[in-house]
Tab-separated table of C-alpha atoms in Angstrom:
chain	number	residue	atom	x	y	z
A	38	UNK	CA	-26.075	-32.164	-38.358
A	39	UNK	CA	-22.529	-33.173	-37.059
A	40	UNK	CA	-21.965	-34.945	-33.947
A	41	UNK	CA	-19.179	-34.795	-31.511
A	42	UNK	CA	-18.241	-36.456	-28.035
A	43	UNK	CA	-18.245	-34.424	-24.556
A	44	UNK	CA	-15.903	-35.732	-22.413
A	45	UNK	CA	-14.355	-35.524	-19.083
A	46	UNK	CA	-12.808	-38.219	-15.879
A	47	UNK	CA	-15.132	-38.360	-13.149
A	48	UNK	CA	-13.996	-39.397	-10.013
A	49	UNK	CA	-16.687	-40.336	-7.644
A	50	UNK	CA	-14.832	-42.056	-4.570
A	51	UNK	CA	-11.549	-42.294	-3.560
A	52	UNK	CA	-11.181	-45.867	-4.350
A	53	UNK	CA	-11.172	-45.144	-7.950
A	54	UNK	CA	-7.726	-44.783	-9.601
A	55	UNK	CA	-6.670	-42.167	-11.925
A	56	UNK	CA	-5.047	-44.238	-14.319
A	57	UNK	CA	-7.572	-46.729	-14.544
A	58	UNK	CA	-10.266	-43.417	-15.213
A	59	UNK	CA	-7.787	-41.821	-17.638
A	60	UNK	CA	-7.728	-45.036	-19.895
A	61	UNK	CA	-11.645	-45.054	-20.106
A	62	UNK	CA	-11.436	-42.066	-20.847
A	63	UNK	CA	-9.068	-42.832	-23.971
A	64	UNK	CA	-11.218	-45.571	-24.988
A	65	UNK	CA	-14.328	-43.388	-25.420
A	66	UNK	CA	-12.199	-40.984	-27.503
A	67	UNK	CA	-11.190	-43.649	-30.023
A	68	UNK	CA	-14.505	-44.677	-30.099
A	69	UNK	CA	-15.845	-41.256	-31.149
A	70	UNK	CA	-12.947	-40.937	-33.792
A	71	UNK	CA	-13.214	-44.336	-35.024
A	72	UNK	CA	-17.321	-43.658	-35.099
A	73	UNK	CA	-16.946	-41.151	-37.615
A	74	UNK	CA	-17.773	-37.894	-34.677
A	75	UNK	CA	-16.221	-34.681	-36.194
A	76	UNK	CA	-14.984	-33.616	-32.439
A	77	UNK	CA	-14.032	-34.131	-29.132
A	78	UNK	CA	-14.425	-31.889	-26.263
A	79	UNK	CA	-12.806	-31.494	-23.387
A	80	UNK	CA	-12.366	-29.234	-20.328
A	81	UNK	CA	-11.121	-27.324	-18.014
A	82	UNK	CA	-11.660	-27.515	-14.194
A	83	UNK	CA	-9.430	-27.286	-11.113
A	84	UNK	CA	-9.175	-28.930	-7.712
A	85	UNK	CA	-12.600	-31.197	-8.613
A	86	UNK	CA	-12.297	-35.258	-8.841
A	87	UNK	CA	-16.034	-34.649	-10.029
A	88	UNK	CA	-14.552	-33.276	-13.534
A	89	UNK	CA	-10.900	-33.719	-13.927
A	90	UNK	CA	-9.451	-31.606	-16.425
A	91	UNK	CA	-6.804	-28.868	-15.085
A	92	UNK	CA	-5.712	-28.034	-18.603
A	93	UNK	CA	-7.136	-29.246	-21.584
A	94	UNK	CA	-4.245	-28.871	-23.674
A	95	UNK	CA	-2.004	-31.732	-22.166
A	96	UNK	CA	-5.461	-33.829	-22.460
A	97	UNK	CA	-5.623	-32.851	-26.636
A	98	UNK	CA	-2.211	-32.961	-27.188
A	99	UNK	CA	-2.174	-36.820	-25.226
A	100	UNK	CA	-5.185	-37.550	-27.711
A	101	UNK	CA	-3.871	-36.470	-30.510
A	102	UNK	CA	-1.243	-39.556	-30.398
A	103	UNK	CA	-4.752	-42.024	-29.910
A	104	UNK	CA	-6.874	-40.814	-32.616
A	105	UNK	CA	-6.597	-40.170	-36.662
A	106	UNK	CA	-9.326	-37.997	-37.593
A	107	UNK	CA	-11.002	-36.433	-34.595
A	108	UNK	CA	-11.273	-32.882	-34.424
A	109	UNK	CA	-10.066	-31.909	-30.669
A	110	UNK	CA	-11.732	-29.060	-29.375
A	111	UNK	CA	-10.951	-27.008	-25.624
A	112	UNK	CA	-14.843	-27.269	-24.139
A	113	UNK	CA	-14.141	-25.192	-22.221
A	114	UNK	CA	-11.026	-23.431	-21.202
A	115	UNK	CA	-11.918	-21.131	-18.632
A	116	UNK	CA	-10.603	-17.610	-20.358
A	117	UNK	CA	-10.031	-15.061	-17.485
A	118	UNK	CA	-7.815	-17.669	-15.523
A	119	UNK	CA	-5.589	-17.386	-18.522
A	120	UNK	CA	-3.406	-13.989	-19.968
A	121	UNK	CA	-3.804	-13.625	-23.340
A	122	UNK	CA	-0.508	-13.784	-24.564
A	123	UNK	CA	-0.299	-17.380	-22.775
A	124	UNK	CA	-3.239	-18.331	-23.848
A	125	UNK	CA	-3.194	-17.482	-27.478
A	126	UNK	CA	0.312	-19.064	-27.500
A	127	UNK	CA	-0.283	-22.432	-26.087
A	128	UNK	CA	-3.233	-22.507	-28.151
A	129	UNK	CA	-0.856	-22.117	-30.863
A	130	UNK	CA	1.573	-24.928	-29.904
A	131	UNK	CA	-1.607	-27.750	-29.610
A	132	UNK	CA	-2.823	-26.705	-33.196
A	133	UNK	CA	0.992	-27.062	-34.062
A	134	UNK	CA	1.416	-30.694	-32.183
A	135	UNK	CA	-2.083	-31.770	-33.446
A	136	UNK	CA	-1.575	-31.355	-37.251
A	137	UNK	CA	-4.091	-28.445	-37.498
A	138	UNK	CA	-6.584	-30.174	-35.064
A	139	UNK	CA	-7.577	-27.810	-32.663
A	140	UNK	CA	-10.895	-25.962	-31.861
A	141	UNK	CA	-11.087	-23.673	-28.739
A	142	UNK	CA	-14.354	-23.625	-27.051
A	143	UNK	CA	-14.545	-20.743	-24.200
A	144	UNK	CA	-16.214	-19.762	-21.707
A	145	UNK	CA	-15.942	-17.382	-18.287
A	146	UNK	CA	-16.775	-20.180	-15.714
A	147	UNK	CA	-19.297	-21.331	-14.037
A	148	UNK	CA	-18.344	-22.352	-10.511
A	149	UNK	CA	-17.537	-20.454	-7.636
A	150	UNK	CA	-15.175	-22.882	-5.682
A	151	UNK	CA	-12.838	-22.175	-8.648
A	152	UNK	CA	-12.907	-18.494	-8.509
A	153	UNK	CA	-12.181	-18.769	-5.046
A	154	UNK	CA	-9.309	-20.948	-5.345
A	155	UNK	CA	-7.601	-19.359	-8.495
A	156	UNK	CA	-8.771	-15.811	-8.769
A	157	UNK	CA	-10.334	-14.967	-4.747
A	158	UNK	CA	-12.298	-11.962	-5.850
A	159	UNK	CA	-13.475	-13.135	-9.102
A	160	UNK	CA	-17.322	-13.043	-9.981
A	161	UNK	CA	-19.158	-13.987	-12.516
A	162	UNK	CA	-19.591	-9.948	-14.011
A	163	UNK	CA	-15.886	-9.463	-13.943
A	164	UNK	CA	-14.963	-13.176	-15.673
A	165	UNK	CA	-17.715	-12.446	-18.260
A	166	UNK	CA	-15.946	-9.258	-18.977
A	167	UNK	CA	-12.313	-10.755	-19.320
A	168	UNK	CA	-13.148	-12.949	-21.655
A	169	UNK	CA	-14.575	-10.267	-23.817
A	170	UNK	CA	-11.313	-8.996	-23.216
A	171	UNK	CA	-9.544	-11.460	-24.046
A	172	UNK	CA	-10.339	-13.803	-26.795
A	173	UNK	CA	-10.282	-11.174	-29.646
A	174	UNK	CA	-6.743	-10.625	-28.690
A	175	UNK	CA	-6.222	-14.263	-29.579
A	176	UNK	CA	-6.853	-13.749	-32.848
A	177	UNK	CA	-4.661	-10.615	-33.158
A	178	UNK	CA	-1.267	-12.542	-31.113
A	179	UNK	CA	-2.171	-15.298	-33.689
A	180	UNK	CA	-1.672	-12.576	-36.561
A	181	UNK	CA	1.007	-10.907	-34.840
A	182	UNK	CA	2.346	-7.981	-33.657
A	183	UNK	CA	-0.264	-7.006	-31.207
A	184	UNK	CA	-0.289	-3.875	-28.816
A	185	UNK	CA	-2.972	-3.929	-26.354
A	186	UNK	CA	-4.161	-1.798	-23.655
A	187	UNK	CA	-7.035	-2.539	-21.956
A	188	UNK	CA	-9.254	-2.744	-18.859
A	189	UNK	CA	-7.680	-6.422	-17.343
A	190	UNK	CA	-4.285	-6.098	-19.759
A	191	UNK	CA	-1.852	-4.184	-20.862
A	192	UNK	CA	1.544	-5.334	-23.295
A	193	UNK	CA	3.599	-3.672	-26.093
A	194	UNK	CA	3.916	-5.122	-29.341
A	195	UNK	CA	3.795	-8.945	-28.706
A	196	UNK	CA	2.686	-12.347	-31.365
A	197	UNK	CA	2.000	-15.533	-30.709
A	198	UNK	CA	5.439	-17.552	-30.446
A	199	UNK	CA	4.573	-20.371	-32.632
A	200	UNK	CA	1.812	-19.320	-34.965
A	201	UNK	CA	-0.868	-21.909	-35.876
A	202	UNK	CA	-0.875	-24.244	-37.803
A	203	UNK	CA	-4.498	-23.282	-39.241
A	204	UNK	CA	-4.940	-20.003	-41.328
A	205	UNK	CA	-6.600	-17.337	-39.517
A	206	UNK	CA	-5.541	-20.107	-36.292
A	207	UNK	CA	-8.160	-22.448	-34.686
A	208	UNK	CA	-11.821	-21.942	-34.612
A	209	UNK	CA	-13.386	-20.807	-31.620
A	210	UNK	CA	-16.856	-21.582	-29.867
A	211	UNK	CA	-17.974	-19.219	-26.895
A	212	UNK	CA	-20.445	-20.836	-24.381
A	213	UNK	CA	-23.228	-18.798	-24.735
A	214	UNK	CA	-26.440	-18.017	-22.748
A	215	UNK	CA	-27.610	-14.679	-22.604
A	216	UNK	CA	-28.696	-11.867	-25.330
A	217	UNK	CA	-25.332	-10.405	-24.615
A	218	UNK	CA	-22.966	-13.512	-25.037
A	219	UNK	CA	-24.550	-14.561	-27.703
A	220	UNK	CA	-24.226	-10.967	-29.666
A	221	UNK	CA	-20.756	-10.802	-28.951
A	222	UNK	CA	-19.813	-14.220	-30.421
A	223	UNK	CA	-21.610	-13.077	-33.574
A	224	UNK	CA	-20.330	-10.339	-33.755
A	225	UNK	CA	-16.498	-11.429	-33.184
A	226	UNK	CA	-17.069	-13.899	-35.817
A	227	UNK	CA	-17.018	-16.698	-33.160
A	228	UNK	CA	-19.255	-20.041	-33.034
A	229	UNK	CA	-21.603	-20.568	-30.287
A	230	UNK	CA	-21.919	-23.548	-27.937
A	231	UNK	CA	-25.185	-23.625	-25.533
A	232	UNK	CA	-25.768	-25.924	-23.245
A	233	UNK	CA	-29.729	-26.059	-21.940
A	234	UNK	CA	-28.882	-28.687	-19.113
A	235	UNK	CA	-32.189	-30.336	-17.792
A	236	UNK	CA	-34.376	-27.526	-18.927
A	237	UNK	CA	-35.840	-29.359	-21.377
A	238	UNK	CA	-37.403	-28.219	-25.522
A	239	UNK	CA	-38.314	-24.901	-24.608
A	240	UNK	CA	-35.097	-23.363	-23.091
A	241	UNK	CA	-33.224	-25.866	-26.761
A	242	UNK	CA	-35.531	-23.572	-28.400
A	243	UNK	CA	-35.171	-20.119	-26.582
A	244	UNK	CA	-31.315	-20.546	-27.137
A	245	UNK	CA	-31.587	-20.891	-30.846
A	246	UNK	CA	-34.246	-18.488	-30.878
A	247	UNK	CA	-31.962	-15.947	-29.139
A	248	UNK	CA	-28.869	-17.276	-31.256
A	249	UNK	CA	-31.144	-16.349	-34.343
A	250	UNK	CA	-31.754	-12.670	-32.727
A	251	UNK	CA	-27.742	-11.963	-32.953
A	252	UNK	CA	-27.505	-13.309	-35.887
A	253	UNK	CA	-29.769	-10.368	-37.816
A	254	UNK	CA	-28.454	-7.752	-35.854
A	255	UNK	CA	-24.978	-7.848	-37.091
A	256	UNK	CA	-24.272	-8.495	-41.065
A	257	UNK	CA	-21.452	-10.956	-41.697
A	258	UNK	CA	-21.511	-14.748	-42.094
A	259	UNK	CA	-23.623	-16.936	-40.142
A	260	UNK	CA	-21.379	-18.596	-37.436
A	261	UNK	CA	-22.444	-22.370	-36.184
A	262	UNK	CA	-24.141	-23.255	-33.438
A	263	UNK	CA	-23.405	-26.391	-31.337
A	264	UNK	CA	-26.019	-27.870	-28.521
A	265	UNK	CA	-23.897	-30.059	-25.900
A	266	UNK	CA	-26.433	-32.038	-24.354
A	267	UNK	CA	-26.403	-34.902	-21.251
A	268	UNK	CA	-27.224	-38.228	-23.433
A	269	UNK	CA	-27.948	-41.961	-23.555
A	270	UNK	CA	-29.128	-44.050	-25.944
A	271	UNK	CA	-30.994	-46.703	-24.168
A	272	UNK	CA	-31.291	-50.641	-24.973
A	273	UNK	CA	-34.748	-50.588	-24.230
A	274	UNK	CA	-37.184	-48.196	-21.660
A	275	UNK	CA	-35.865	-49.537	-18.462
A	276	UNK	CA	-32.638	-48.985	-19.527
A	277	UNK	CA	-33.227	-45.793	-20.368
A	278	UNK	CA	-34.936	-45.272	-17.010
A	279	UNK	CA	-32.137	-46.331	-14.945
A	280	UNK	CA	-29.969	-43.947	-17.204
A	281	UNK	CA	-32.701	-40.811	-15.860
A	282	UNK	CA	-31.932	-42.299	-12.339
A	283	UNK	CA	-27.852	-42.068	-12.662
A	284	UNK	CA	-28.172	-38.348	-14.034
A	285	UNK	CA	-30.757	-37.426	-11.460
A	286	UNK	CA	-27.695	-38.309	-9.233
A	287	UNK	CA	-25.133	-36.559	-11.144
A	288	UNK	CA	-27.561	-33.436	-11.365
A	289	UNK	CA	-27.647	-33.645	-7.903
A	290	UNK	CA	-24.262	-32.961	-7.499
A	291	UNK	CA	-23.509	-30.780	-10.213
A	292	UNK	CA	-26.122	-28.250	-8.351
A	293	UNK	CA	-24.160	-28.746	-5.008
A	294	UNK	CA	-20.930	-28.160	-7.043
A	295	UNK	CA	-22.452	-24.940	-8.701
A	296	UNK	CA	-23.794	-23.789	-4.884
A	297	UNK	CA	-20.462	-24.324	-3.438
A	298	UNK	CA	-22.061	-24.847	-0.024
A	299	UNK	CA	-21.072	-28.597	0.611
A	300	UNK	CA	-17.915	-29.731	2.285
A	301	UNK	CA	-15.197	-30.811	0.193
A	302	UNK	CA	-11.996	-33.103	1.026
A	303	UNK	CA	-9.446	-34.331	-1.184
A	304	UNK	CA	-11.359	-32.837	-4.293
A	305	UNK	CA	-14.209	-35.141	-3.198
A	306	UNK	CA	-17.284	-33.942	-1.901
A	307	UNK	CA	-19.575	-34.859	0.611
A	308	UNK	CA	-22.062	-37.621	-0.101
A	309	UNK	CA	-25.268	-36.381	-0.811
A	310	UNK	CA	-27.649	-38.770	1.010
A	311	UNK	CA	-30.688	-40.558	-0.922
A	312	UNK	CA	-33.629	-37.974	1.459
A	313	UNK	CA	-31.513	-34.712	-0.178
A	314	UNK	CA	-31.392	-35.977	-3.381
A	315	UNK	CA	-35.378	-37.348	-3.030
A	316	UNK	CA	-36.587	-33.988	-1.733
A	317	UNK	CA	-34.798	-31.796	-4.931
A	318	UNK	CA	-37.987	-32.299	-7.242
A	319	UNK	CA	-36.395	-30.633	-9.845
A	320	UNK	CA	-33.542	-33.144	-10.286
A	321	UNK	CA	-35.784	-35.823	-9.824
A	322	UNK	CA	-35.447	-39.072	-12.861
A	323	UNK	CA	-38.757	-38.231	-14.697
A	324	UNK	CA	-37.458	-34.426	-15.130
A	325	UNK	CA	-34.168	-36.434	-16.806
A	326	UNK	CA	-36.021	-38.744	-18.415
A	327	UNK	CA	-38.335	-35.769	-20.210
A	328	UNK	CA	-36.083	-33.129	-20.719
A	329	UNK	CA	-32.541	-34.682	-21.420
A	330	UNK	CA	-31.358	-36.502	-24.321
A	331	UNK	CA	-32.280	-39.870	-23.392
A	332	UNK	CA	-33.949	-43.320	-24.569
A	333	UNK	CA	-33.841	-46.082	-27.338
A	334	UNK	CA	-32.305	-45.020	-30.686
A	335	UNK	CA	-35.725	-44.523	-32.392
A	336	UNK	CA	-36.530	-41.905	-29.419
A	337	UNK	CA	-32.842	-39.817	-29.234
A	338	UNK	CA	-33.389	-39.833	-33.475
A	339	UNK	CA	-36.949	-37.990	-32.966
A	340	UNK	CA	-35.520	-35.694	-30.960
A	341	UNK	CA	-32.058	-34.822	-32.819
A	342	UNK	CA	-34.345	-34.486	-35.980
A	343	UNK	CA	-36.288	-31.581	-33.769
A	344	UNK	CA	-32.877	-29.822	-33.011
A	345	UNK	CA	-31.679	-30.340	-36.375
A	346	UNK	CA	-35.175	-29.038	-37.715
A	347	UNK	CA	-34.191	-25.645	-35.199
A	348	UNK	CA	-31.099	-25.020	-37.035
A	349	UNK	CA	-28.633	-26.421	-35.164
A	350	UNK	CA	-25.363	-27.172	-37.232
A	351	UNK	CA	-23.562	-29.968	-34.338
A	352	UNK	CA	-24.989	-32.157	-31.478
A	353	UNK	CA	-22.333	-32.782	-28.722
A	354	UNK	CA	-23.042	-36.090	-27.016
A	355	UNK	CA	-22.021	-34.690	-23.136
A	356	UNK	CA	-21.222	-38.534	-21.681
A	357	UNK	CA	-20.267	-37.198	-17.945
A	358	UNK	CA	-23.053	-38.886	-16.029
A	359	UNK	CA	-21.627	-40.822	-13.290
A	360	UNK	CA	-22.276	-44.096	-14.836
A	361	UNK	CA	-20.055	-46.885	-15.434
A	362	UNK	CA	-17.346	-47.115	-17.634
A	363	UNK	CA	-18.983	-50.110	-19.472
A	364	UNK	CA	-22.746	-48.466	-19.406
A	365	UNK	CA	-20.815	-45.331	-21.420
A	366	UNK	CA	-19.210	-46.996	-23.550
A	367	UNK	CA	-23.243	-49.430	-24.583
A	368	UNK	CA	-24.734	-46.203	-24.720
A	369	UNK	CA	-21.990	-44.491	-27.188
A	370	UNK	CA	-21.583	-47.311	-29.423
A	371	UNK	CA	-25.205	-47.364	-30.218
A	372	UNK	CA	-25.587	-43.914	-30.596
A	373	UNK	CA	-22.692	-44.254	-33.523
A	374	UNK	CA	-23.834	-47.637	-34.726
A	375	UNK	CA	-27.821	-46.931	-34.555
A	376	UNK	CA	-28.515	-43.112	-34.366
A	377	UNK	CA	-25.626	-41.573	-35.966
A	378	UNK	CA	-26.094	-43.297	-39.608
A	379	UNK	CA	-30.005	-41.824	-39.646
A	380	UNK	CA	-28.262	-38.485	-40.298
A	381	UNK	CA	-25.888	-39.036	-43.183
């Protein structure tokens, strides 16, 4: 089992500053690359103070000049807002400015307000589809020269202007839920990223399980599979209860995000208030507290042995939450100083 570091700014109020978010944000990286993590992860999201990332190679290239070590993955870059020829390119230039660094993770997007606001029109069907589109071309721009066309694009003979630095260029991870995702990382001879959210050991195990199902239908090498899960390693139970609390909160949001029905100023949305977030049972702390990465080292250990057991190859420690900047940074160095070594 390897273990990398899911991170992102979060924004909450206005009276927050940028800077001051950005820097905790560094700290937490060096952290993860001083800790000995294989990765760091990082996003892509537009006009949202809840996740600030507009494009997560400016974030990789910034943190390649703080860390050593680190791998410094894209998790995610959100594939059909980007043409292939741009994509696979500055792709290309971060694996040239990071030494050799860079991992892409991908995915189609999740929320609506983007689409809206960057592709009006877009749904879900036709973003899934792009990607499909568009990430084996990366591979081909990488090798260079590349004619393509297709249902979404169309180019003569075109490469990737630099190469990478990386033979065969950069990995790359595909966010993956359904059968059909899942079957066409495998059989692209891409890695697989799945994130179960607050579903708790059953959906953990119906993604492998369905991971497992590509896997023997196409013959090639086994890719890896990567579970990015919300986390916190607790100082003792009520600490880790008060952690449940904050993510029921963030939950909270992140399903109003996801419905797009709240109203939105300056990037910030709409306080939820305490009766809205009280009546979503599903969100509610003891659903965190059961089905999310969370409690004292001895308790997240237990339950990375169980994914580890599954057969997955990384566990990505997904620190958004809401919390403070000093309660993230508690909860990450025990996790490398007290649950990390129980794996080497």
């Amino acid at each position: 089992m390897e273990f990398s570091l899911f991170a992102h700014m979060e924004r909450l109020t206005a009276d927050q500053s940028h800077e001051a978010l950005y820097s905790d944000f560094i700290a937490l990286c060096k952290m993860a690359d001083d800790g000995g993590m294989r990765a760091i992860w990082t996003g892509e999201h537009h006009g949202m103070e809840f996740t600030i990332a507009p494009n997560p190679f400016t974030t990789l290239v910034d943190l390649a000049h703080h860390t050593k070590n680190v791998r410094l993955g894209t998790g995610t870059v959100i594939v059909p807002f980007w043409h292939p020829i741009r994509l696979a390119g500055e792709a290309a230039m971060t694996d040239l400015i990071t030494g050799g660094r860079l991992e892409i993770g991908a995915a189609r997007g999740a929320y609506s307000y983007e689409y809206e606001r960057v592709m009006p029109g877009l749904d879900a069907w036709d973003a899934g589809q792009r990607m499909r589109e568009t990430l084996p071309l990366v591979r081909q721009l990488w090798a260079g020269d590349c004619t393509h066309d297709g249902t979404f694009y169309s180019f003569p003979s075109t490469t990737s202007a630099p190469k990478p630095v990386q033979q065969d260029g950069p990995p790359i991870w595909v966010a993956a839920r359904d059968p059909n995702s899942h079957e066409f990382a495998v059989q692209n001879g891409f890695n697989v990223q799945v994130t179960p959210l607050w579903q708790g050991e059953a959906e953990i195990e119906n993604l492998m399980s369905t991971f497992e199902a590509a896997c023997a239908a196409y013959a090639g090498p086994r890719p890896k599979i990567m579970l990015l899960h919300h986390t916190y390693v607790a100082s003792d139970a009520a600490d880790a209860d008060l952690a449940a609390r904050e993510l029921s909160r963030f939950y909270n949001y992140f399903g109003a995000w996801f419905q797009n029905k709240c109203p939105v100023e300056q990037g910030l949305m709409e306080e939820l208030s305490a009766a809205d977030m009280a009546a979503n049972k599903m969100m509610a702390a003891e659903n965190m507290r059961r089905d999310l990465t969370i409690g004292t080292a001895g308790d997240v250990i237990d339950r990375i042995k169980r994914y580890e057991d599954l057969g997955y190859d990384e566990f990505s420690f997904w620190i958004d939450s809401g919390m403070s900047a000093e309660r993230k940074r508690a909860s990450l160095a025990r996790f490398i100083n007290d649950v990390m070594p129980a794996f080497t």
